[in-house]
Amino acid sequence: MDDLYREVIIEHHKYPHNAGVLENPHISHEEFNPLCGDRVRIDMYVESDIITDIRFQGRGCAISQASASMLTDEIKGKSLDEAKTFGKDELLDLIGIPLEHNPVRIKCALLSLKTLKVGIYTYIGEHLDDEEL
Ligand code: ZN
């Protein structure tokens, strides 16, 4: 693993961005990765389809937590549509370490993205208007 990238992960793990919970969030979802024991919960405020604030809380390995820190930085201020189309390749690029040959680590890295997307899709489903059916 490249030392520079390693340092980014350690920094985000030690000093996570957007750590914590939101009071009465519009979206709150938690996912668990049984392969590694990682947990990530993501809370969001949504106003006019924009994610105006986002926080995460979790525990587990450095990659899972650093991933949540970087993902929440990236998603804050984006629209729900933009967040929906934010893909795993983009997240893996952000994290910056080659994980292609390590499926267990990929699960760790993608846990935050799964949490985000299940939360967003659940919210969209709950707010579907009759006209959108
Ligand atoms: Zn992990």
Short mmCIF file of N, CA and C and ligand atoms in Angstrom, two decimals:
data_model
loop_
_atom_site.label_atom_id
_atom_site.label_comp_id
_atom_site.label_asym_id
_atom_site.label_seq_id
_atom_site.Cartn_x
_atom_site.Cartn_y
_atom_site.Cartn_z
N MET A 1 0.85 -1.20 0.00
CA MET A 1 0.00 0.00 0.00
C MET A 1 0.89 1.25 0.00
N ASP A 2 0.52 2.20 -0.81
CA ASP A 2 1.27 3.46 -0.89
C ASP A 2 1.17 4.23 0.44
N ASP A 3 2.31 4.69 0.93
CA ASP A 3 2.34 5.35 2.24
C ASP A 3 1.49 6.61 2.30
N LEU A 4 1.46 7.36 1.19
CA LEU A 4 0.69 8.60 1.17
C LEU A 4 -0.79 8.30 1.36
N TYR A 5 -1.30 7.34 0.62
CA TYR A 5 -2.71 6.97 0.72
C TYR A 5 -3.02 6.41 2.10
N ARG A 6 -2.10 5.62 2.58
CA ARG A 6 -2.25 5.05 3.90
C ARG A 6 -2.44 6.16 4.95
N GLU A 7 -1.69 7.21 4.78
CA GLU A 7 -1.76 8.32 5.72
C GLU A 7 -3.13 9.01 5.68
N VAL A 8 -3.69 9.15 4.47
CA VAL A 8 -5.01 9.77 4.33
C VAL A 8 -6.04 8.96 5.10
N ILE A 9 -5.96 7.66 4.97
CA ILE A 9 -6.92 6.79 5.67
C ILE A 9 -6.76 6.90 7.18
N ILE A 10 -5.52 6.90 7.64
CA ILE A 10 -5.28 7.00 9.07
C ILE A 10 -5.77 8.35 9.61
N GLU A 11 -5.54 9.42 8.85
CA GLU A 11 -5.99 10.75 9.26
C GLU A 11 -7.52 10.81 9.40
N HIS A 12 -8.20 10.29 8.39
CA HIS A 12 -9.68 10.32 8.42
C HIS A 12 -10.22 9.42 9.52
N HIS A 13 -9.50 8.35 9.81
CA HIS A 13 -9.94 7.44 10.86
C HIS A 13 -9.78 8.10 12.23
N LYS A 14 -8.63 8.76 12.40
CA LYS A 14 -8.33 9.43 13.68
C LYS A 14 -9.18 10.66 13.90
N TYR A 15 -9.33 11.46 12.84
CA TYR A 15 -10.07 12.72 12.92
C TYR A 15 -11.17 12.72 11.87
N PRO A 16 -12.21 11.93 12.11
CA PRO A 16 -13.25 11.81 11.09
C PRO A 16 -14.00 13.12 10.84
N HIS A 17 -14.33 13.38 9.58
CA HIS A 17 -15.13 14.54 9.23
C HIS A 17 -16.61 14.13 9.35
N ASN A 18 -17.44 15.09 9.74
CA ASN A 18 -18.90 14.87 9.81
C ASN A 18 -19.27 13.75 10.78
N ALA A 19 -18.51 13.61 11.84
CA ALA A 19 -18.82 12.57 12.83
C ALA A 19 -19.96 13.04 13.72
N GLY A 20 -20.80 12.09 14.13
CA GLY A 20 -21.88 12.41 15.06
C GLY A 20 -23.23 12.04 14.50
N VAL A 21 -24.27 12.55 15.16
CA VAL A 21 -25.64 12.27 14.72
C VAL A 21 -26.39 13.59 14.56
N LEU A 22 -27.49 13.56 13.82
CA LEU A 22 -28.34 14.74 13.67
C LEU A 22 -29.62 14.52 14.47
N GLU A 23 -30.15 15.62 14.99
CA GLU A 23 -31.40 15.54 15.73
C GLU A 23 -32.57 15.52 14.74
N ASN A 24 -33.45 14.58 14.88
CA ASN A 24 -34.59 14.41 13.97
C ASN A 24 -34.19 14.45 12.49
N PRO A 25 -33.29 13.57 12.08
CA PRO A 25 -32.86 13.59 10.67
C PRO A 25 -33.99 13.16 9.75
N HIS A 26 -33.96 13.65 8.50
CA HIS A 26 -34.94 13.20 7.50
C HIS A 26 -34.60 11.79 7.05
N ILE A 27 -33.31 11.50 7.02
CA ILE A 27 -32.86 10.16 6.64
C ILE A 27 -31.90 9.66 7.72
N SER A 28 -32.12 8.44 8.17
CA SER A 28 -31.18 7.82 9.09
C SER A 28 -31.14 6.34 8.77
N HIS A 29 -29.97 5.85 8.48
CA HIS A 29 -29.88 4.43 8.14
C HIS A 29 -28.56 3.87 8.65
N GLU A 30 -28.62 2.59 9.04
CA GLU A 30 -27.40 1.93 9.52
C GLU A 30 -27.22 0.60 8.81
N GLU A 31 -25.98 0.31 8.47
CA GLU A 31 -25.65 -0.98 7.85
C GLU A 31 -24.50 -1.61 8.62
N PHE A 32 -24.41 -2.91 8.47
CA PHE A 32 -23.43 -3.72 9.19
C PHE A 32 -22.70 -4.60 8.19
N ASN A 33 -21.40 -4.71 8.37
CA ASN A 33 -20.61 -5.60 7.52
C ASN A 33 -20.11 -6.77 8.36
N PRO A 34 -20.80 -7.90 8.26
CA PRO A 34 -20.47 -9.04 9.14
C PRO A 34 -19.08 -9.62 8.88
N LEU A 35 -18.54 -9.39 7.68
CA LEU A 35 -17.23 -9.96 7.36
C LEU A 35 -16.13 -9.37 8.23
N CYS A 36 -16.35 -8.11 8.65
CA CYS A 36 -15.28 -7.42 9.38
C CYS A 36 -15.79 -6.86 10.70
N GLY A 37 -17.12 -6.85 10.89
CA GLY A 37 -17.70 -6.31 12.12
C GLY A 37 -17.86 -4.80 12.08
N ASP A 38 -17.82 -4.21 10.88
CA ASP A 38 -17.96 -2.75 10.77
C ASP A 38 -19.43 -2.34 10.82
N ARG A 39 -19.65 -1.18 11.43
CA ARG A 39 -20.98 -0.59 11.47
C ARG A 39 -20.89 0.86 11.04
N VAL A 40 -21.85 1.31 10.22
CA VAL A 40 -21.92 2.72 9.85
C VAL A 40 -23.38 3.16 9.86
N ARG A 41 -23.63 4.27 10.56
CA ARG A 41 -24.95 4.91 10.52
C ARG A 41 -24.76 6.28 9.90
N ILE A 42 -25.65 6.63 8.98
CA ILE A 42 -25.59 7.95 8.35
C ILE A 42 -26.92 8.66 8.55
N ASP A 43 -26.85 9.90 9.03
CA ASP A 43 -28.02 10.77 9.19
C ASP A 43 -27.92 11.91 8.18
N MET A 44 -29.07 12.32 7.64
CA MET A 44 -29.07 13.43 6.69
C MET A 44 -30.27 14.34 6.89
N TYR A 45 -30.03 15.64 6.64
CA TYR A 45 -31.13 16.59 6.48
C TYR A 45 -31.31 16.82 4.99
N VAL A 46 -32.56 16.80 4.55
CA VAL A 46 -32.85 17.03 3.13
C VAL A 46 -33.80 18.20 3.02
N GLU A 47 -33.39 19.22 2.25
CA GLU A 47 -34.28 20.36 1.99
C GLU A 47 -34.34 20.59 0.50
N SER A 48 -35.54 20.57 -0.07
CA SER A 48 -35.74 20.71 -1.52
C SER A 48 -34.80 19.79 -2.30
N ASP A 49 -34.76 18.55 -1.88
CA ASP A 49 -33.95 17.51 -2.55
C ASP A 49 -32.44 17.73 -2.48
N ILE A 50 -31.99 18.65 -1.62
CA ILE A 50 -30.56 18.85 -1.41
C ILE A 50 -30.18 18.31 -0.02
N ILE A 51 -29.07 17.59 0.02
CA ILE A 51 -28.59 17.08 1.30
C ILE A 51 -27.82 18.20 1.99
N THR A 52 -28.50 18.89 2.90
CA THR A 52 -27.91 20.09 3.48
C THR A 52 -26.96 19.78 4.63
N ASP A 53 -27.17 18.65 5.29
CA ASP A 53 -26.22 18.25 6.33
C ASP A 53 -26.19 16.73 6.41
N ILE A 54 -25.04 16.23 6.79
CA ILE A 54 -24.86 14.78 6.83
C ILE A 54 -23.85 14.45 7.93
N ARG A 55 -24.17 13.44 8.73
CA ARG A 55 -23.26 12.99 9.80
C ARG A 55 -23.21 11.48 9.79
N PHE A 56 -22.10 10.97 10.27
CA PHE A 56 -22.05 9.51 10.40
C PHE A 56 -21.51 9.12 11.76
N GLN A 57 -21.90 7.93 12.15
CA GLN A 57 -21.41 7.36 13.38
C GLN A 57 -21.12 5.90 13.09
N GLY A 58 -20.03 5.40 13.60
CA GLY A 58 -19.75 4.00 13.32
C GLY A 58 -18.58 3.48 14.10
N ARG A 59 -18.33 2.19 13.92
CA ARG A 59 -17.12 1.62 14.48
C ARG A 59 -16.71 0.48 13.57
N GLY A 60 -15.43 0.15 13.66
CA GLY A 60 -14.92 -0.89 12.79
C GLY A 60 -13.54 -0.52 12.31
N CYS A 61 -13.13 -1.16 11.24
CA CYS A 61 -11.75 -0.98 10.76
C CYS A 61 -11.54 0.42 10.19
N ALA A 62 -10.29 0.78 10.04
CA ALA A 62 -9.92 2.12 9.57
C ALA A 62 -10.50 2.41 8.19
N ILE A 63 -10.51 1.43 7.31
CA ILE A 63 -11.01 1.69 5.95
C ILE A 63 -12.50 2.00 5.97
N SER A 64 -13.28 1.25 6.74
CA SER A 64 -14.73 1.49 6.76
C SER A 64 -15.04 2.88 7.32
N GLN A 65 -14.31 3.30 8.33
CA GLN A 65 -14.60 4.58 8.96
C GLN A 65 -14.03 5.75 8.15
N ALA A 66 -12.85 5.56 7.58
CA ALA A 66 -12.28 6.61 6.72
C ALA A 66 -13.15 6.80 5.49
N SER A 67 -13.67 5.71 4.97
CA SER A 67 -14.56 5.78 3.81
C SER A 67 -15.80 6.60 4.12
N ALA A 68 -16.39 6.39 5.30
CA ALA A 68 -17.58 7.15 5.69
C ALA A 68 -17.24 8.64 5.84
N SER A 69 -16.07 8.92 6.38
CA SER A 69 -15.63 10.31 6.55
C SER A 69 -15.48 11.00 5.19
N MET A 70 -14.83 10.32 4.25
CA MET A 70 -14.61 10.91 2.93
C MET A 70 -15.91 11.00 2.13
N LEU A 71 -16.74 9.98 2.25
CA LEU A 71 -18.00 9.98 1.50
C LEU A 71 -18.91 11.11 1.97
N THR A 72 -19.01 11.30 3.29
CA THR A 72 -19.90 12.35 3.79
C THR A 72 -19.40 13.74 3.37
N ASP A 73 -18.08 13.93 3.32
CA ASP A 73 -17.51 15.18 2.80
C ASP A 73 -17.99 15.42 1.37
N GLU A 74 -17.95 14.36 0.60
CA GLU A 74 -18.25 14.44 -0.83
C GLU A 74 -19.74 14.70 -1.08
N ILE A 75 -20.59 14.10 -0.27
CA ILE A 75 -22.03 14.11 -0.52
C ILE A 75 -22.72 15.36 0.03
N LYS A 76 -22.13 15.97 1.04
CA LYS A 76 -22.75 17.15 1.66
C LYS A 76 -22.97 18.25 0.61
N GLY A 77 -24.21 18.73 0.52
CA GLY A 77 -24.53 19.80 -0.43
C GLY A 77 -24.98 19.30 -1.78
N LYS A 78 -24.89 18.01 -1.99
CA LYS A 78 -25.33 17.46 -3.28
C LYS A 78 -26.84 17.20 -3.27
N SER A 79 -27.41 17.09 -4.47
CA SER A 79 -28.82 16.73 -4.57
C SER A 79 -28.97 15.22 -4.37
N LEU A 80 -30.20 14.80 -4.09
CA LEU A 80 -30.44 13.36 -3.93
C LEU A 80 -30.08 12.62 -5.21
N ASP A 81 -30.39 13.22 -6.36
CA ASP A 81 -30.07 12.57 -7.64
C ASP A 81 -28.56 12.40 -7.81
N GLU A 82 -27.81 13.45 -7.46
CA GLU A 82 -26.35 13.36 -7.56
C GLU A 82 -25.81 12.29 -6.62
N ALA A 83 -26.36 12.24 -5.42
CA ALA A 83 -25.90 11.25 -4.45
C ALA A 83 -26.22 9.84 -4.94
N LYS A 84 -27.40 9.70 -5.57
CA LYS A 84 -27.81 8.39 -6.09
C LYS A 84 -26.85 7.88 -7.15
N THR A 85 -26.32 8.80 -7.96
CA THR A 85 -25.47 8.37 -9.07
C THR A 85 -23.99 8.35 -8.69
N PHE A 86 -23.69 8.71 -7.44
CA PHE A 86 -22.30 8.62 -6.99
C PHE A 86 -21.95 7.13 -6.85
N GLY A 87 -21.00 6.69 -7.66
CA GLY A 87 -20.77 5.25 -7.78
C GLY A 87 -19.62 4.73 -6.95
N LYS A 88 -19.53 3.42 -6.89
CA LYS A 88 -18.49 2.81 -6.07
C LYS A 88 -17.08 3.08 -6.61
N ASP A 89 -16.95 3.21 -7.94
CA ASP A 89 -15.62 3.51 -8.48
C ASP A 89 -15.15 4.88 -8.03
N GLU A 90 -16.10 5.82 -7.98
CA GLU A 90 -15.75 7.17 -7.52
C GLU A 90 -15.30 7.15 -6.06
N LEU A 91 -16.01 6.35 -5.26
CA LEU A 91 -15.64 6.27 -3.84
C LEU A 91 -14.27 5.59 -3.68
N LEU A 92 -14.07 4.52 -4.41
CA LEU A 92 -12.78 3.82 -4.31
C LEU A 92 -11.64 4.71 -4.78
N ASP A 93 -11.92 5.56 -5.78
CA ASP A 93 -10.92 6.54 -6.23
C ASP A 93 -10.58 7.53 -5.12
N LEU A 94 -11.63 7.99 -4.43
CA LEU A 94 -11.43 8.93 -3.32
C LEU A 94 -10.55 8.32 -2.24
N ILE A 95 -10.86 7.07 -1.91
CA ILE A 95 -10.10 6.40 -0.85
C ILE A 95 -8.68 6.17 -1.32
N GLY A 96 -8.54 5.90 -2.61
CA GLY A 96 -7.22 5.96 -3.24
C GLY A 96 -6.31 4.77 -3.05
N ILE A 97 -6.81 3.69 -2.52
CA ILE A 97 -5.94 2.53 -2.44
C ILE A 97 -6.48 1.43 -3.35
N PRO A 98 -5.61 0.69 -3.98
CA PRO A 98 -6.07 -0.36 -4.88
C PRO A 98 -6.68 -1.52 -4.08
N LEU A 99 -7.96 -1.69 -4.27
CA LEU A 99 -8.67 -2.73 -3.50
C LEU A 99 -9.19 -3.85 -4.40
N GLU A 100 -8.93 -3.71 -5.71
CA GLU A 100 -9.54 -4.63 -6.68
C GLU A 100 -9.34 -6.10 -6.32
N HIS A 101 -8.18 -6.38 -5.75
CA HIS A 101 -7.89 -7.79 -5.51
C HIS A 101 -8.18 -8.22 -4.08
N ASN A 102 -8.93 -7.38 -3.39
CA ASN A 102 -9.19 -7.69 -2.00
C ASN A 102 -10.67 -7.49 -1.67
N PRO A 103 -11.50 -8.49 -1.99
CA PRO A 103 -12.94 -8.35 -1.83
C PRO A 103 -13.38 -8.04 -0.40
N VAL A 104 -12.64 -8.51 0.59
CA VAL A 104 -13.03 -8.24 1.98
C VAL A 104 -12.87 -6.75 2.29
N ARG A 105 -11.75 -6.18 1.84
CA ARG A 105 -11.51 -4.74 2.05
C ARG A 105 -12.50 -3.89 1.26
N ILE A 106 -12.90 -4.38 0.10
CA ILE A 106 -13.87 -3.64 -0.70
C ILE A 106 -15.19 -3.54 0.07
N LYS A 107 -15.60 -4.62 0.70
CA LYS A 107 -16.82 -4.59 1.53
C LYS A 107 -16.70 -3.51 2.60
N CYS A 108 -15.54 -3.43 3.21
CA CYS A 108 -15.30 -2.40 4.24
C CYS A 108 -15.45 -1.01 3.64
N ALA A 109 -14.81 -0.82 2.47
CA ALA A 109 -14.79 0.50 1.84
C ALA A 109 -16.17 0.91 1.38
N LEU A 110 -16.98 -0.05 0.93
CA LEU A 110 -18.27 0.28 0.33
C LEU A 110 -19.42 0.31 1.34
N LEU A 111 -19.14 -0.05 2.59
CA LEU A 111 -20.22 -0.08 3.58
C LEU A 111 -20.91 1.29 3.71
N SER A 112 -20.13 2.35 3.72
CA SER A 112 -20.72 3.69 3.87
C SER A 112 -21.60 4.04 2.67
N LEU A 113 -21.16 3.63 1.48
CA LEU A 113 -21.93 3.93 0.28
C LEU A 113 -23.25 3.16 0.28
N LYS A 114 -23.20 1.92 0.73
CA LYS A 114 -24.43 1.13 0.83
C LYS A 114 -25.39 1.78 1.83
N THR A 115 -24.84 2.21 2.96
CA THR A 115 -25.66 2.87 3.99
C THR A 115 -26.33 4.12 3.41
N LEU A 116 -25.54 4.92 2.71
CA LEU A 116 -26.05 6.15 2.09
C LEU A 116 -27.18 5.83 1.12
N LYS A 117 -26.92 4.87 0.24
CA LYS A 117 -27.89 4.62 -0.84
C LYS A 117 -29.16 3.96 -0.34
N VAL A 118 -29.06 3.02 0.57
CA VAL A 118 -30.28 2.40 1.11
C VAL A 118 -31.09 3.48 1.82
N GLY A 119 -30.42 4.37 2.55
CA GLY A 119 -31.11 5.47 3.23
C GLY A 119 -31.82 6.38 2.24
N ILE A 120 -31.14 6.75 1.17
CA ILE A 120 -31.72 7.66 0.17
C ILE A 120 -32.89 6.99 -0.57
N TYR A 121 -32.69 5.75 -0.98
CA TYR A 121 -33.77 5.07 -1.71
C TYR A 121 -35.00 4.85 -0.82
N THR A 122 -34.77 4.57 0.44
CA THR A 122 -35.90 4.41 1.36
C THR A 122 -36.66 5.73 1.49
N TYR A 123 -35.91 6.82 1.63
CA TYR A 123 -36.51 8.16 1.74
C TYR A 123 -37.31 8.49 0.48
N ILE A 124 -36.71 8.24 -0.68
CA ILE A 124 -37.40 8.54 -1.95
C ILE A 124 -38.68 7.71 -2.05
N GLY A 125 -38.60 6.45 -1.67
CA GLY A 125 -39.78 5.59 -1.70
C GLY A 125 -40.89 6.11 -0.80
N GLU A 126 -40.49 6.60 0.36
CA GLU A 126 -41.49 7.10 1.31
C GLU A 126 -42.10 8.42 0.88
N HIS A 127 -41.40 9.16 0.01
CA HIS A 127 -41.87 10.47 -0.41
C HIS A 127 -42.35 10.50 -1.86
N LEU A 128 -42.62 9.33 -2.39
CA LEU A 128 -43.08 9.23 -3.77
C LEU A 128 -44.50 9.80 -3.87
N ASP A 129 -44.66 10.80 -4.77
CA ASP A 129 -45.99 11.37 -4.99
C ASP A 129 -46.79 10.47 -5.91
N ASP A 130 -48.10 10.65 -5.86
CA ASP A 130 -48.96 9.87 -6.76
C ASP A 130 -48.59 10.12 -8.23
N GLU A 131 -48.19 11.36 -8.55
CA GLU A 131 -47.85 11.68 -9.95
C GLU A 131 -46.63 10.92 -10.44
N GLU A 132 -45.78 10.52 -9.48
CA GLU A 132 -44.54 9.83 -9.87
C GLU A 132 -44.73 8.33 -10.03
N LEU A 133 -45.92 7.84 -9.71
CA LEU A 133 -46.15 6.38 -9.80
C LEU A 133 -46.33 5.96 -11.25
ZN ZN B 1 -13.67 -3.48 7.82
#
